[in-house]
Amino acid sequence: MPDPLTGMVADFGLLQHAIEDERLTLDLNKVEALGTPTLKDLSRFDWERPAHLGGLTRASIHHDSCNASCTYCGPHG
């Protein structure tokens, strides 16, 4: 649903910033809440962190070297 003031469905600048912040956090590979993360844990973590931006429906993680992926669609998805 578009914002009544701006008409935007999503502010892609805010989304881009959130994704970059997420990438940097995961690059550090020291997310204590995850322990030794699985693809499922990572996709859930990536779905929860930018949730404040609204409208996020899923987060997918792809591990190219072993051709594996996982998509998290929220606690009720």
mmCIF file of C-alpha atoms in Angstrom:
data_model
loop_
_atom_site.group_PDB
_atom_site.id
_atom_site.type_symbol
_atom_site.label_atom_id
_atom_site.label_comp_id
_atom_site.label_asym_id
_atom_site.label_seq_id
_atom_site.Cartn_x
_atom_site.Cartn_y
_atom_site.Cartn_z
ATOM 1 C CA MET A 1 0.000 0.000 0.000
ATOM 2 C CA PRO A 2 1.488 3.370 -0.982
ATOM 3 C CA ASP A 3 2.414 5.889 1.696
ATOM 4 C CA PRO A 4 -0.348 8.556 1.696
ATOM 5 C CA LEU A 5 2.204 11.383 1.998
ATOM 6 C CA THR A 6 4.848 10.298 -0.520
ATOM 7 C CA GLY A 7 2.968 7.874 -2.755
ATOM 8 C CA MET A 8 5.908 5.471 -2.450
ATOM 9 C CA VAL A 9 5.416 1.784 -1.808
ATOM 10 C CA ALA A 10 8.992 1.538 -0.509
ATOM 11 C CA ASP A 11 11.887 3.960 -0.159
ATOM 12 C CA PHE A 12 14.586 2.136 -2.089
ATOM 13 C CA GLY A 13 17.289 4.351 -0.554
ATOM 14 C CA LEU A 14 16.341 3.108 2.914
ATOM 15 C CA LEU A 15 16.120 -0.458 1.649
ATOM 16 C CA GLN A 16 19.517 -0.221 -0.014
ATOM 17 C CA HIS A 17 21.042 1.150 3.210
ATOM 18 C CA ALA A 18 19.474 -1.678 5.252
ATOM 19 C CA ILE A 19 20.787 -4.306 2.818
ATOM 20 C CA GLU A 20 24.294 -2.839 2.894
ATOM 21 C CA ASP A 21 24.215 -2.745 6.701
ATOM 22 C CA GLU A 22 23.096 -6.379 6.709
ATOM 23 C CA ARG A 23 25.856 -7.402 4.314
ATOM 24 C CA LEU A 24 28.504 -5.722 6.456
ATOM 25 C CA THR A 25 27.136 -7.356 9.608
ATOM 26 C CA LEU A 26 27.238 -10.802 8.009
ATOM 27 C CA ASP A 27 30.681 -10.203 6.479
ATOM 28 C CA LEU A 28 32.042 -9.846 9.994
ATOM 29 C CA ASN A 29 30.818 -13.413 10.583
ATOM 30 C CA LYS A 30 30.389 -12.614 14.276
ATOM 31 C CA VAL A 31 26.644 -12.534 14.810
ATOM 32 C CA GLU A 32 26.463 -14.075 18.273
ATOM 33 C CA ALA A 33 22.717 -14.690 18.075
ATOM 34 C CA LEU A 34 23.298 -17.035 15.146
ATOM 35 C CA GLY A 35 26.127 -19.145 16.531
ATOM 36 C CA THR A 36 27.186 -21.318 13.605
ATOM 37 C CA PRO A 37 24.502 -20.209 11.150
ATOM 38 C CA THR A 38 22.541 -22.406 8.793
ATOM 39 C CA LEU A 39 20.936 -21.062 5.630
ATOM 40 C CA LYS A 40 17.609 -21.148 7.470
ATOM 41 C CA ASP A 41 19.026 -19.083 10.355
ATOM 42 C CA LEU A 42 20.563 -16.572 7.959
ATOM 43 C CA SER A 43 17.377 -16.114 5.915
ATOM 44 C CA ARG A 44 15.320 -15.586 9.101
ATOM 45 C CA PHE A 45 17.942 -13.124 10.433
ATOM 46 C CA ASP A 46 17.902 -11.224 7.125
ATOM 47 C CA TRP A 47 14.095 -11.097 7.161
ATOM 48 C CA GLU A 48 13.877 -9.788 10.731
ATOM 49 C CA ARG A 49 16.510 -7.042 10.625
ATOM 50 C CA PRO A 50 14.977 -4.711 7.983
ATOM 51 C CA ALA A 51 11.382 -5.524 9.045
ATOM 52 C CA HIS A 52 10.987 -1.947 10.315
ATOM 53 C CA LEU A 53 10.974 -0.802 6.679
ATOM 54 C CA GLY A 54 7.679 -2.643 6.160
ATOM 55 C CA GLY A 55 6.459 -4.599 3.183
ATOM 56 C CA LEU A 56 9.164 -7.263 3.285
ATOM 57 C CA THR A 57 7.607 -10.565 2.251
ATOM 58 C CA ARG A 58 10.595 -12.910 2.127
ATOM 59 C CA ALA A 59 14.349 -13.157 2.460
ATOM 60 C CA SER A 60 16.392 -15.638 0.437
ATOM 61 C CA ILE A 61 19.937 -16.809 1.009
ATOM 62 C CA HIS A 62 21.893 -18.562 -1.744
ATOM 63 C CA HIS A 63 25.089 -20.529 -1.192
ATOM 64 C CA ASP A 64 26.435 -20.773 -4.718
ATOM 65 C CA SER A 65 29.374 -23.071 -4.017
ATOM 66 C CA CYS A 66 27.084 -25.924 -2.950
ATOM 67 C CA ASN A 67 24.010 -24.895 -4.967
ATOM 68 C CA ALA A 68 21.844 -24.517 -1.848
ATOM 69 C CA SER A 69 19.330 -21.868 -0.857
ATOM 70 C CA CYS A 70 16.683 -21.087 1.732
ATOM 71 C CA THR A 71 13.810 -18.597 1.726
ATOM 72 C CA TYR A 72 12.128 -17.316 4.894
ATOM 73 C CA CYS A 73 8.637 -15.825 4.547
ATOM 74 C CA GLY A 74 8.039 -14.726 8.121
ATOM 75 C CA PRO A 75 6.693 -16.550 11.162
ATOM 76 C CA HIS A 76 3.348 -17.230 9.483
ATOM 77 C CA GLY A 77 4.585 -17.775 5.919
#
